[in-house]
Short mmCIF file of C-alpha atoms in Angstrom, two decimals:
data_model
loop_
_atom_site.label_atom_id
_atom_site.label_comp_id
_atom_site.label_asym_id
_atom_site.label_seq_id
_atom_site.Cartn_x
_atom_site.Cartn_y
_atom_site.Cartn_z
CA MET A 1 92.33 -98.11 59.70
CA SER A 2 94.60 -95.17 59.49
CA LEU A 3 94.22 -92.13 57.30
CA PRO A 4 96.89 -90.97 54.89
CA PRO A 5 99.11 -88.19 56.24
CA SER A 6 97.50 -85.49 54.17
CA SER A 7 94.06 -86.27 55.47
CA GLN A 8 95.29 -86.43 59.09
CA ALA A 9 96.27 -82.77 58.88
CA SER A 10 92.80 -81.83 57.78
CA ALA A 11 91.16 -83.95 60.48
CA ASN A 12 93.02 -82.02 63.26
CA PRO A 13 93.04 -78.38 62.23
CA ALA A 14 95.53 -76.08 64.00
CA PRO A 15 94.05 -74.00 66.71
CA THR A 16 93.48 -70.34 65.69
CA PRO A 17 93.81 -67.63 68.31
CA LEU A 18 90.66 -65.74 69.07
CA ALA A 19 91.36 -62.04 68.77
CA SER A 20 88.28 -60.96 70.71
CA HIS A 21 88.90 -63.19 73.70
CA PRO A 22 92.48 -63.65 74.77
CA ALA A 23 93.22 -66.52 77.06
CA PRO A 24 93.45 -65.46 80.69
CA LEU A 25 96.92 -65.49 82.21
CA SER A 26 97.75 -67.56 85.24
CA PRO A 27 98.87 -65.69 88.36
CA ALA A 28 102.49 -66.70 87.75
CA GLU A 29 102.30 -65.41 84.16
CA GLN A 30 100.76 -62.16 85.37
CA ARG A 31 103.63 -61.64 87.88
CA ARG A 32 106.18 -62.36 85.14
CA ALA A 33 104.49 -59.83 82.82
CA GLU A 34 104.38 -57.20 85.60
CA ARG A 35 108.07 -57.75 86.35
CA ALA A 36 108.91 -57.47 82.63
CA ALA A 37 106.93 -54.20 82.36
CA LYS A 38 108.68 -52.74 85.47
CA ALA A 39 112.07 -53.75 84.09
CA ALA A 40 111.23 -52.10 80.76
CA ALA A 41 110.18 -48.92 82.61
CA ARG A 42 113.40 -48.85 84.65
CA ALA A 43 115.45 -49.34 81.47
CA ALA A 44 113.59 -46.47 79.80
CA LYS A 45 114.22 -44.20 82.79
CA ALA A 46 117.89 -45.11 82.83
CA ALA A 47 118.13 -44.41 79.13
CA ALA A 48 116.47 -41.01 79.65
CA ARG A 49 118.86 -40.12 82.48
CA ALA A 50 121.83 -41.12 80.34
CA ALA A 51 120.55 -39.00 77.46
CA ALA A 52 120.06 -36.07 79.85
CA ARG A 53 123.61 -36.39 81.11
CA GLU A 54 124.98 -36.43 77.55
CA ALA A 55 122.82 -33.51 76.42
CA PRO A 56 124.65 -30.13 76.16
CA PRO A 57 124.04 -27.75 79.07
CA PRO A 58 121.42 -25.13 78.56
CA PRO A 59 122.70 -21.79 77.20
CA PRO A 60 123.60 -19.27 79.91
CA THR A 61 120.99 -16.69 80.78
CA ALA A 62 121.51 -13.08 79.87
CA ARG A 63 121.82 -12.03 83.53
CA THR A 64 125.05 -13.07 85.17
CA GLN A 65 125.66 -10.02 87.29
CA ALA A 66 123.37 -8.20 89.75
CA SER A 67 122.10 -4.85 88.69
CA ARG A 68 123.16 -1.72 90.58
CA ASP A 69 119.85 -1.55 92.48
CA GLU A 70 120.07 -5.25 93.44
CA ALA A 71 123.64 -4.78 94.68
CA LEU A 72 122.52 -1.75 96.74
CA SER A 73 119.61 -3.56 98.39
CA ARG A 74 121.84 -6.58 99.10
CA ASN A 75 124.54 -4.39 100.63
CA LEU A 76 121.95 -2.56 102.76
CA ALA A 77 120.54 -5.87 104.01
CA LEU A 78 123.98 -7.34 104.69
CA GLY A 79 125.24 -4.20 106.37
CA GLY A 80 122.13 -3.93 108.47
CA LEU A 81 122.39 -7.58 109.49
CA ILE A 82 126.03 -7.22 110.53
CA ALA A 83 125.19 -4.08 112.48
CA LEU A 84 122.24 -5.81 114.21
CA PHE A 85 124.46 -8.75 115.11
CA LEU A 86 127.14 -6.47 116.59
CA LEU A 87 124.48 -4.42 118.42
CA CYS A 88 122.91 -7.52 119.98
CA LEU A 89 126.29 -8.80 121.13
CA SER A 90 127.58 -5.48 122.51
CA TRP A 91 124.26 -4.67 124.11
CA GLU A 92 124.01 -7.90 126.09
CA LEU A 93 127.73 -8.31 126.90
CA TRP A 94 128.99 -4.76 127.62
CA LEU A 95 126.68 -1.78 127.10
CA ALA A 96 123.59 -2.68 129.13
CA PRO A 97 123.65 -6.39 129.98
CA THR A 98 120.56 -8.14 131.32
CA GLY A 99 121.56 -10.67 133.97
CA ARG A 100 124.89 -12.39 133.28
CA GLY A 101 124.89 -11.61 129.56
CA THR A 102 123.23 -14.87 128.55
CA LEU A 103 120.85 -12.98 126.32
CA ALA A 104 123.72 -12.48 123.96
CA ILE A 105 122.75 -15.86 122.51
CA LYS A 106 119.96 -14.05 120.64
CA ALA A 107 122.62 -12.82 118.22
CA LEU A 108 123.56 -16.33 117.06
CA PRO A 109 120.59 -16.83 114.63
CA LEU A 110 121.80 -13.71 112.80
CA LEU A 111 124.91 -15.58 111.71
CA LEU A 112 122.99 -18.03 109.59
CA PRO A 113 121.74 -15.68 106.83
CA MET A 114 125.04 -13.83 106.36
CA VAL A 115 126.50 -16.31 103.85
CA GLY A 116 123.19 -16.48 101.96
CA LEU A 117 123.00 -12.71 101.61
CA TRP A 118 126.62 -12.57 100.49
CA ARG A 119 125.83 -15.12 97.75
CA TYR A 120 122.58 -13.40 96.65
CA ARG A 121 120.40 -16.40 97.65
CA LEU A 122 116.82 -15.29 97.07
CA TYR A 123 115.48 -17.80 99.61
CA THR A 124 117.66 -16.30 102.28
CA PHE A 125 116.31 -12.82 101.64
CA ARG A 126 112.79 -14.20 101.95
CA TRP A 127 113.15 -16.00 105.26
CA LEU A 128 115.32 -13.28 106.75
CA SER A 129 112.53 -10.78 106.09
CA LEU A 130 110.37 -12.94 108.41
CA LEU A 131 113.05 -13.64 111.05
CA VAL A 132 113.84 -9.99 111.50
CA TRP A 133 110.38 -9.31 112.94
CA LEU A 134 111.38 -11.22 116.12
CA TYR A 135 114.15 -8.64 116.65
CA PHE A 136 111.74 -5.82 115.82
CA ALA A 137 109.28 -7.13 118.41
CA GLU A 138 111.93 -7.45 121.08
CA GLY A 139 113.31 -4.01 120.37
CA ALA A 140 109.81 -2.48 120.44
CA VAL A 141 109.02 -4.06 123.81
CA ARG A 142 112.33 -3.12 125.39
CA ALA A 143 112.24 0.45 123.95
CA THR A 144 108.92 1.06 125.72
CA SER A 145 109.67 -0.78 128.95
CA GLU A 146 113.30 0.09 129.72
CA SER A 147 115.02 3.37 130.36
CA GLY A 148 118.53 4.79 129.95
CA PRO A 149 120.93 3.28 127.42
CA ALA A 150 118.85 0.13 126.99
CA MET A 151 116.00 2.20 125.58
CA TRP A 152 118.28 3.73 122.96
CA LEU A 153 119.79 0.44 122.06
CA ALA A 154 116.32 -1.06 121.66
CA THR A 155 115.37 1.81 119.39
CA ALA A 156 118.47 1.14 117.30
CA GLU A 157 117.43 -2.55 117.12
CA VAL A 158 114.01 -1.53 115.87
CA LEU A 159 115.48 0.76 113.19
CA LEU A 160 118.01 -1.85 111.99
CA SER A 161 115.23 -4.47 111.82
CA VAL A 162 113.10 -2.18 109.68
CA LEU A 163 116.14 -1.42 107.47
CA ILE A 164 116.83 -5.13 106.99
CA PHE A 165 113.15 -5.89 106.18
CA VAL A 166 112.92 -3.09 103.58
CA ALA A 167 116.23 -4.09 101.96
CA CYS A 168 115.16 -7.80 101.77
CA ALA A 169 111.75 -6.85 100.38
CA LEU A 170 113.38 -4.65 97.75
CA GLN A 171 115.82 -7.41 96.80
CA VAL A 172 113.00 -9.98 96.36
CA ARG A 173 110.90 -7.57 94.40
CA GLN A 174 113.78 -6.57 92.12
CA ARG A 175 114.83 -10.15 91.49
CA LEU A 176 111.31 -11.33 90.67
CA ALA A 177 110.78 -8.37 88.30
CA ALA A 178 114.07 -9.15 86.54
CA ALA A 179 113.12 -12.81 86.14
CA LYS A 180 109.72 -11.85 84.77
CA ALA A 181 111.28 -9.43 82.28
CA GLU A 182 113.78 -12.06 81.21
CA ARG A 183 111.04 -14.60 80.49
CA SER A 184 109.07 -12.12 78.38
#
C-alpha cells in the first residue's frame, strides 16, 4: 500500500544542516577550498596594486633643495674625495712610486662614491665615512714608516681622509636633523 503524496513528504523529512557540527570536508574538497582562498587573496592583492597605481602621487615635500650647510658639506666631501683620488694616483705613479706603480690600484675604489656624492645620496655618505678609514690607516702607517716625499704624501692622505670623514658625518647629521624637523 502506498501513501498519498502529501503523507510521503511528511514521512521523509528534508535533512536540516546542523549548525554546531559542520560535515567534515574530504581531502579533495579541502584542496579546492584552499585553492579558492589563495585565488581570492591573489585577486585582492592585484586589486590593491591596481588601486595604488591609479592613486594620485603623494604631495611633494617642502624640501626640494639642499640647504647652504648641506651643500657646503657635500662640496667638501666631494672635493676631498677627488683630491684623495688624484693624490693616490700621482703618489703611486709619479711622485714616490712603490715598486712598479701597481699600488695605484688603491685609487679605484674612490671612483665609486663620486656619483653618489654628486647626487646627494645619503647612503653613499654613510658608507664612504667608513671606507675612508682604510686610507687613513694606510696614510698613518706610511707617514710614520717612510721618509722624504712619501712621508709628506702620507700625511696629506691622512688629512684628506679626516676631511672627508668630517664632511660626510656633517652631511648625514644635517640631513637626519632636517628630516626630523620636517616630520614634526
